[in-house]
PDB file of C-alpha atoms in Angstrom:
ATOM      1  CA  UNK A   1      89.622  89.650 150.073  1.00 84.00           C
ATOM      2  CA  UNK A   2      86.991  91.448 152.715  1.00 92.00           C
ATOM      3  CA  UNK A   3      88.744  94.034 155.586  1.00 95.00           C
ATOM      4  CA  UNK A   4      86.398  95.390 158.676  1.00 97.00           C
ATOM      5  CA  UNK A   5      87.843  98.578 160.194  1.00 97.00           C
ATOM      6  CA  UNK A   6      86.395  99.354 163.452  1.00 97.00           C
ATOM      7  CA  UNK A   7      87.496 102.851 164.199  1.00 97.00           C
ATOM      8  CA  UNK A   8      85.624 105.751 166.094  1.00 95.00           C
ATOM      9  CA  UNK A   9      87.777 108.672 164.559  1.00 95.00           C
ATOM     10  CA  UNK A  10      85.281 109.505 161.617  1.00 96.00           C
ATOM     11  CA  UNK A  11      88.417 111.059 159.515  1.00 95.00           C
ATOM     12  CA  UNK A  12      91.068 107.879 160.423  1.00 95.00           C
ATOM     13  CA  UNK A  13      88.054 105.709 159.733  1.00 95.00           C
ATOM     14  CA  UNK A  14      87.326 107.317 156.451  1.00 95.00           C
ATOM     15  CA  UNK A  15      91.338 107.657 155.263  1.00 95.00           C
ATOM     16  CA  UNK A  16      91.560 103.618 155.941  1.00 96.00           C
ATOM     17  CA  UNK A  17      88.664 102.949 153.799  1.00 95.00           C
ATOM     18  CA  UNK A  18      89.885 105.073 151.357  1.00 95.00           C
ATOM     19  CA  UNK A  19      93.109 103.113 150.969  1.00 95.00           C
ATOM     20  CA  UNK A  20      91.840  99.878 151.367  1.00 95.00           C
ATOM     21  CA  UNK A  21      89.467 100.533 148.587  1.00 92.00           C
ATOM     22  CA  UNK A  22      91.861 101.531 146.364  1.00 91.00           C
ATOM     23  CA  UNK A  23      94.194  98.525 147.228  1.00 90.00           C
ATOM     24  CA  UNK A  24      91.662  95.958 146.141  1.00 86.00           C
ATOM     25  CA  UNK A  25      89.819  95.156 149.314  1.00 92.00           C
ATOM     26  CA  UNK A  26      86.141  95.441 150.112  1.00 90.00           C
ATOM     27  CA  UNK A  27      85.795  96.994 152.832  1.00 94.00           C
ATOM     28  CA  UNK A  28      82.862  97.378 155.925  1.00 94.00           C
ATOM     29  CA  UNK A  29      83.382  99.807 158.517  1.00 97.00           C
ATOM     30  CA  UNK A  30      81.910 100.184 162.285  1.00 97.00           C
ATOM     31  CA  UNK A  31      82.175 103.259 164.761  1.00 96.00           C
ATOM     32  CA  UNK A  32      81.726 101.857 167.867  1.00 97.00           C
ATOM     33  CA  UNK A  33      82.562  98.767 169.712  1.00 96.00           C
ATOM     34  CA  UNK A  34      78.853  97.307 169.507  1.00 97.00           C
ATOM     35  CA  UNK A  35      78.526  97.784 165.708  1.00 97.00           C
ATOM     36  CA  UNK A  36      82.251  96.293 165.491  1.00 97.00           C
ATOM     37  CA  UNK A  37      81.498  93.270 167.489  1.00 97.00           C
ATOM     38  CA  UNK A  38      78.134  92.569 165.733  1.00 97.00           C
ATOM     39  CA  UNK A  39      79.659  92.673 162.344  1.00 96.00           C
ATOM     40  CA  UNK A  40      82.860  90.852 163.285  1.00 96.00           C
ATOM     41  CA  UNK A  41      80.415  88.206 164.666  1.00 95.00           C
ATOM     42  CA  UNK A  42      77.842  87.841 161.952  1.00 93.00           C
ATOM     43  CA  UNK A  43      80.104  88.189 158.767  1.00 91.00           C
ATOM     44  CA  UNK A  44      82.923  86.298 157.578  1.00 91.00           C
ATOM     45  CA  UNK A  45      85.955  88.603 157.260  1.00 94.00           C
ATOM     46  CA  UNK A  46      89.548  87.932 155.884  1.00 93.00           C
ATOM     47  CA  UNK A  47      91.090  90.219 158.677  1.00 96.00           C
ATOM     48  CA  UNK A  48      89.959  92.906 161.106  1.00 97.00           C
ATOM     49  CA  UNK A  49      91.423  96.346 161.465  1.00 97.00           C
ATOM     50  CA  UNK A  50      90.380  97.190 165.414  1.00 97.00           C
ATOM     51  CA  UNK A  51      90.960 100.381 167.857  1.00 95.00           C
ATOM     52  CA  UNK A  52      91.402  99.383 171.205  1.00 93.00           C
ATOM     53  CA  UNK A  53      89.728 102.657 172.452  1.00 90.00           C
ATOM     54  CA  UNK A  54      86.247 102.536 171.096  1.00 94.00           C
ATOM     55  CA  UNK A  55      82.975 103.688 172.825  1.00 95.00           C
ATOM     56  CA  UNK A  56      79.940 101.660 173.978  1.00 95.00           C
ATOM     57  CA  UNK A  57      82.529  98.118 174.124  1.00 95.00           C
ATOM     58  CA  UNK A  58      86.296  98.664 174.104  1.00 94.00           C
ATOM     59  CA  UNK A  59      88.167  96.773 171.440  1.00 94.00           C
ATOM     60  CA  UNK A  60      90.007  94.221 174.096  1.00 94.00           C
ATOM     61  CA  UNK A  61      86.312  92.721 175.088  1.00 95.00           C
ATOM     62  CA  UNK A  62      85.672  92.407 171.407  1.00 96.00           C
ATOM     63  CA  UNK A  63      88.593  90.524 170.564  1.00 96.00           C
ATOM     64  CA  UNK A  64      88.062  88.399 173.427  1.00 96.00           C
ATOM     65  CA  UNK A  65      84.545  87.586 172.702  1.00 96.00           C
ATOM     66  CA  UNK A  66      85.055  86.801 169.147  1.00 97.00           C
ATOM     67  CA  UNK A  67      88.007  84.757 170.005  1.00 96.00           C
ATOM     68  CA  UNK A  68      85.871  82.595 172.734  1.00 95.00           C
ATOM     69  CA  UNK A  69      83.193  81.936 169.986  1.00 94.00           C
ATOM     70  CA  UNK A  70      85.752  80.729 167.716  1.00 94.00           C
ATOM     71  CA  UNK A  71      86.725  83.800 165.389  1.00 94.00           C
ATOM     72  CA  UNK A  72      89.873  83.137 163.737  1.00 91.00           C
ATOM     73  CA  UNK A  73      90.387  85.849 161.436  1.00 94.00           C
ATOM     74  CA  UNK A  74      93.573  87.897 161.893  1.00 94.00           C
ATOM     75  CA  UNK A  75      92.974  91.148 163.905  1.00 96.00           C
ATOM     76  CA  UNK A  76      95.578  94.032 163.829  1.00 96.00           C
ATOM     77  CA  UNK A  77      95.058  96.373 166.640  1.00 95.00           C
ATOM     78  CA  UNK A  78      95.414 100.377 166.766  1.00 93.00           C
ATOM     79  CA  UNK A  79      96.781 101.625 170.230  1.00 88.00           C
ATOM     80  CA  UNK A  80      97.739 105.254 171.301  1.00 81.00           C
ATOM     81  CA  UNK A  81     101.569 105.543 171.332  1.00 66.00           C
ATOM     82  CA  UNK A  82     101.843 105.796 175.021  1.00 69.00           C
ATOM     83  CA  UNK A  83      99.436 102.609 176.344  1.00 73.00           C
ATOM     84  CA  UNK A  84     101.468  99.894 175.947  1.00 79.00           C
ATOM     85  CA  UNK A  85      99.820  97.996 178.794  1.00 82.00           C
ATOM     86  CA  UNK A  86      96.463  98.040 175.675  1.00 82.00           C
ATOM     87  CA  UNK A  87      99.397  96.203 173.642  1.00 83.00           C
ATOM     88  CA  UNK A  88      99.698  93.505 175.781  1.00 90.00           C
ATOM     89  CA  UNK A  89      96.288  93.473 176.551  1.00 88.00           C
ATOM     90  CA  UNK A  90      95.259  92.917 172.809  1.00 88.00           C
ATOM     91  CA  UNK A  91      98.011  90.189 171.998  1.00 90.00           C
ATOM     92  CA  UNK A  92      96.665  88.925 175.437  1.00 93.00           C
ATOM     93  CA  UNK A  93      93.290  88.888 174.036  1.00 93.00           C
ATOM     94  CA  UNK A  94      94.337  87.266 170.557  1.00 93.00           C
ATOM     95  CA  UNK A  95      95.738  89.832 168.779  1.00 94.00           C
ATOM     96  CA  UNK A  96      98.084  88.969 165.518  1.00 94.00           C
ATOM     97  CA  UNK A  97      99.500  92.547 164.861  1.00 94.00           C
ATOM     98  CA  UNK A  98      99.448  95.982 166.327  1.00 92.00           C
ATOM     99  CA  UNK A  99     100.195  99.483 165.146  1.00 93.00           C
ATOM    100  CA  UNK A 100     100.744 102.884 167.375  1.00 91.00           C
ATOM    101  CA  UNK A 101      98.901 105.872 166.488  1.00 90.00           C
ATOM    102  CA  UNK A 102      99.733 108.053 164.596  1.00 89.00           C
ATOM    103  CA  UNK A 103     101.132 105.484 162.025  1.00 92.00           C
ATOM    104  CA  UNK A 104     101.598 105.541 157.838  1.00 93.00           C
ATOM    105  CA  UNK A 105      98.787 104.127 156.026  1.00 94.00           C
ATOM    106  CA  UNK A 106     101.548 102.042 153.850  1.00 94.00           C
ATOM    107  CA  UNK A 107     102.532 100.986 156.928  1.00 95.00           C
ATOM    108  CA  UNK A 108      99.362  98.930 157.893  1.00 95.00           C
ATOM    109  CA  UNK A 109      98.535  97.885 154.242  1.00 94.00           C
ATOM    110  CA  UNK A 110     102.033  96.538 154.220  1.00 92.00           C
ATOM    111  CA  UNK A 111     101.481  94.787 157.586  1.00 93.00           C
ATOM    112  CA  UNK A 112      97.735  93.792 156.723  1.00 94.00           C
ATOM    113  CA  UNK A 113      98.933  92.124 153.482  1.00 90.00           C
ATOM    114  CA  UNK A 114     101.692  90.097 155.414  1.00 90.00           C
ATOM    115  CA  UNK A 115      98.468  88.878 157.965  1.00 92.00           C
ATOM    116  CA  UNK A 116      96.310  87.712 154.973  1.00 90.00           C
ATOM    117  CA  UNK A 117      99.138  86.079 153.150  1.00 85.00           C
ATOM    118  CA  UNK A 118     100.287  84.166 156.899  1.00 85.00           C
ATOM    119  CA  UNK A 119      96.582  83.257 157.153  1.00 84.00           C
ATOM    120  CA  UNK A 120      96.419  81.431 153.655  1.00 80.00           C
ATOM    121  CA  UNK A 121     100.035  79.651 154.125  1.00 76.00           C
ATOM    122  CA  UNK A 122     101.861  82.428 151.633  1.00 76.00           C
ATOM    123  CA  UNK A 123     104.989  83.558 152.546  1.00 69.00           C
ATOM    124  CA  UNK A 124     105.773  86.695 150.156  1.00 76.00           C
ATOM    125  CA  UNK A 125     103.908  89.705 148.633  1.00 76.00           C
ATOM    126  CA  UNK A 126     103.341  87.781 145.168  1.00 86.00           C
ATOM    127  CA  UNK A 127     101.488  84.863 144.789  1.00 89.00           C
ATOM    128  CA  UNK A 128     102.049  82.554 142.073  1.00 90.00           C
ATOM    129  CA  UNK A 129     100.492  79.720 140.243  1.00 90.00           C
ATOM    130  CA  UNK A 130     102.429  78.484 137.363  1.00 89.00           C
ATOM    131  CA  UNK A 131     102.770  81.720 134.948  1.00 91.00           C
ATOM    132  CA  UNK A 132     100.384  83.470 136.397  1.00 94.00           C
ATOM    133  CA  UNK A 133     101.428  85.966 139.581  1.00 93.00           C
ATOM    134  CA  UNK A 134      99.306  88.477 141.579  1.00 92.00           C
ATOM    135  CA  UNK A 135     101.626  90.861 143.541  1.00 91.00           C
ATOM    136  CA  UNK A 136      99.299  91.888 146.558  1.00 86.00           C
ATOM    137  CA  UNK A 137     101.615  95.173 146.421  1.00 85.00           C
ATOM    138  CA  UNK A 138     100.263  96.393 143.626  1.00 85.00           C
ATOM    139  CA  UNK A 139      96.981  94.956 143.290  1.00 86.00           C
ATOM    140  CA  UNK A 140      98.205  93.691 139.804  1.00 90.00           C
ATOM    141  CA  UNK A 141      98.195  90.273 138.148  1.00 94.00           C
ATOM    142  CA  UNK A 142     100.594  89.118 135.435  1.00 94.00           C
ATOM    143  CA  UNK A 143     100.515  85.884 132.919  1.00 92.00           C
ATOM    144  CA  UNK A 144     104.382  85.225 131.382  1.00 90.00           C
ATOM    145  CA  UNK A 145     105.061  89.031 132.596  1.00 91.00           C
ATOM    146  CA  UNK A 146     102.409  90.434 130.823  1.00 93.00           C
ATOM    147  CA  UNK A 147     100.142  92.687 132.608  1.00 94.00           C
ATOM    148  CA  UNK A 148      96.631  92.039 132.924  1.00 94.00           C
ATOM    149  CA  UNK A 149      93.940  94.343 132.773  1.00 94.00           C
ATOM    150  CA  UNK A 150      91.379  93.854 135.284  1.00 93.00           C
ATOM    151  CA  UNK A 151      88.155  95.720 137.175  1.00 92.00           C
ATOM    152  CA  UNK A 152      88.184  95.965 140.970  1.00 88.00           C
ATOM    153  CA  UNK A 153      85.829  93.110 141.015  1.00 88.00           C
ATOM    154  CA  UNK A 154      87.469  90.932 139.111  1.00 93.00           C
ATOM    155  CA  UNK A 155      90.597  91.715 141.113  1.00 93.00           C
ATOM    156  CA  UNK A 156      89.130  90.585 143.937  1.00 91.00           C
ATOM    157  CA  UNK A 157      88.107  87.194 142.467  1.00 93.00           C
ATOM    158  CA  UNK A 158      91.292  86.372 141.348  1.00 95.00           C
ATOM    159  CA  UNK A 159      93.390  87.572 144.456  1.00 92.00           C
ATOM    160  CA  UNK A 160      91.157  85.462 146.587  1.00 93.00           C
ATOM    161  CA  UNK A 161      91.106  82.520 144.531  1.00 94.00           C
ATOM    162  CA  UNK A 162      94.902  82.913 144.106  1.00 93.00           C
ATOM    163  CA  UNK A 163      95.249  83.125 148.029  1.00 91.00           C
ATOM    164  CA  UNK A 164      93.010  79.819 147.944  1.00 91.00           C
ATOM    165  CA  UNK A 165      94.628  78.123 145.253  1.00 90.00           C
ATOM    166  CA  UNK A 166      94.252  74.127 144.733  1.00 89.00           C
ATOM    167  CA  UNK A 167      91.061  74.374 146.861  1.00 91.00           C
ATOM    168  CA  UNK A 168      87.471  74.481 145.923  1.00 94.00           C
ATOM    169  CA  UNK A 169      85.740  77.633 146.795  1.00 94.00           C
ATOM    170  CA  UNK A 170      82.168  77.751 147.080  1.00 92.00           C
ATOM    171  CA  UNK A 171      80.364  80.420 144.888  1.00 89.00           C
ATOM    172  CA  UNK A 172      78.899  81.690 147.747  1.00 88.00           C
ATOM    173  CA  UNK A 173      82.119  82.378 149.757  1.00 89.00           C
ATOM    174  CA  UNK A 174      83.726  84.079 146.884  1.00 90.00           C
ATOM    175  CA  UNK A 175      80.084  86.698 147.119  1.00 88.00           C
ATOM    176  CA  UNK A 176      80.724  87.088 150.918  1.00 87.00           C
ATOM    177  CA  UNK A 177      84.394  87.949 150.405  1.00 87.00           C
ATOM    178  CA  UNK A 178      84.554  90.299 147.233  1.00 85.00           C
ATOM    179  CA  UNK A 179      81.457  92.528 148.043  1.00 80.00           C
ATOM    180  CA  UNK A 180      81.080  94.915 151.255  1.00 75.00           C
ATOM    181  CA  UNK A 181      78.001  94.899 153.364  1.00 68.00           C
ATOM    182  CA  UNK A 182      76.239  97.824 151.543  1.00 61.00           C
ATOM    183  CA  UNK A 183      76.971  96.348 148.046  1.00 61.00           C
ATOM    184  CA  UNK A 184      73.879  95.166 146.305  1.00 59.00           C
ATOM    185  CA  UNK A 185      74.877  91.457 146.213  1.00 61.00           C
ATOM    186  CA  UNK A 186      74.054  88.935 143.268  1.00 66.00           C
ATOM    187  CA  UNK A 187      75.635  85.675 143.301  1.00 62.00           C
ATOM    188  CA  UNK A 188      75.088  85.184 139.278  1.00 72.00           C
ATOM    189  CA  UNK A 189      77.472  87.922 138.551  1.00 83.00           C
ATOM    190  CA  UNK A 190      80.327  85.992 140.220  1.00 87.00           C
ATOM    191  CA  UNK A 191      79.991  83.863 137.046  1.00 89.00           C
ATOM    192  CA  UNK A 192      80.611  86.794 134.911  1.00 90.00           C
ATOM    193  CA  UNK A 193      83.542  87.579 136.486  1.00 92.00           C
ATOM    194  CA  UNK A 194      85.188  84.282 136.239  1.00 93.00           C
ATOM    195  CA  UNK A 195      84.222  84.006 132.359  1.00 94.00           C
ATOM    196  CA  UNK A 196      85.529  87.269 131.951  1.00 94.00           C
ATOM    197  CA  UNK A 197      88.731  86.098 133.835  1.00 95.00           C
ATOM    198  CA  UNK A 198      89.352  83.096 131.974  1.00 95.00           C
ATOM    199  CA  UNK A 199      89.188  84.823 129.008  1.00 94.00           C
ATOM    200  CA  UNK A 200      92.045  86.979 130.200  1.00 94.00           C
ATOM    201  CA  UNK A 201      94.219  84.602 132.202  1.00 93.00           C
ATOM    202  CA  UNK A 202      93.567  81.223 130.483  1.00 90.00           C
ATOM    203  CA  UNK A 203      90.287  79.067 130.558  1.00 90.00           C
ATOM    204  CA  UNK A 204      92.513  76.249 131.588  1.00 91.00           C
ATOM    205  CA  UNK A 205      93.178  78.115 135.059  1.00 94.00           C
ATOM    206  CA  UNK A 206      89.889  78.333 136.778  1.00 94.00           C
ATOM    207  CA  UNK A 207      88.126  74.800 137.089  1.00 94.00           C
ATOM    208  CA  UNK A 208      84.086  74.746 137.892  1.00 92.00           C
ATOM    209  CA  UNK A 209      83.699  72.053 140.284  1.00 89.00           C
ATOM    210  CA  UNK A 210      79.803  71.317 139.542  1.00 87.00           C
ATOM    211  CA  UNK A 211      77.890  71.960 142.207  1.00 85.00           C
ATOM    212  CA  UNK A 212      80.554  72.935 144.772  1.00 89.00           C
ATOM    213  CA  UNK A 213      82.717  76.057 143.132  1.00 93.00           C
ATOM    214  CA  UNK A 214      86.018  76.906 141.537  1.00 95.00           C
ATOM    215  CA  UNK A 215      89.339  75.663 142.043  1.00 94.00           C
ATOM    216  CA  UNK A 216      92.369  77.788 140.533  1.00 94.00           C
ATOM    217  CA  UNK A 217      94.630  75.245 139.218  1.00 92.00           C
ATOM    218  CA  UNK A 218      98.262  75.262 137.534  1.00 89.00           C
ATOM    219  CA  UNK A 219      97.837  74.337 133.840  1.00 86.00           C
ATOM    220  CA  UNK A 220      99.372  71.378 132.675  1.00 79.00           C
ATOM    221  CA  UNK A 221     102.933  72.004 131.522  1.00 71.00           C
ATOM    222  CA  UNK A 222     103.525  74.649 133.751  1.00 74.00           C
ATOM    223  CA  UNK A 223     105.671  74.673 136.930  1.00 62.00           C
ATOM    224  CA  UNK A 224     103.600  74.562 140.310  1.00 50.00           C
ATOM    225  CA  UNK A 225     104.988  77.034 143.137  1.00 47.00           C
ATOM    226  CA  UNK A 226     104.770  80.234 145.147  1.00 41.00           C
ATOM    227  CA  UNK A 227     106.464  83.115 145.308  1.00 39.00           C
ATOM    228  CA  UNK A 228     108.240  83.093 148.229  1.00 35.00           C
TER     229      UNK A 228
END
């Protein structure tokens, strides 16, 4: 999953970037409203963490413009503790959740996981496809209860396919959602990650739809279903 963080406080921005990266997300950063609005307007994010008190363009204006332009990714707003009116304005502009500063990073991560799950139709932190299980809290995967050792990018590919299981995911979409903006993207590496994942979780779990993309399915003989 790919996350945009729009926050003008450099220390908090760096703290959030580190925490999100360690949790398995690709992360892009913006330090002011204009850059944040541009990135959200031009890049395909799975969710956005948006401070409301930003230089150059305030968060409410950014959010209103995104929603007017049809951007429907989940947005969590950050507000000052004593500015209850900002929360109201943020929700009216189209926010999905909020946190007041100061906050615990673990709470932000938990709320963000919940937003991402709801956006893709999942209710619990652990997403299942037969005996394959991805725990989004710990950024870990298991098959039949056996832990699978994954690289960061392998986990991102698997997590994205699990969130969108049953649907054909184009290779270009995977590229857009597992790399951050500054990464030197090479769509050919997706095939490498898919090949490695098949060796680790079973070749039959990821189907190639020729010319279209990849589909994560439950193999015959396993019980389909989601955790939750």
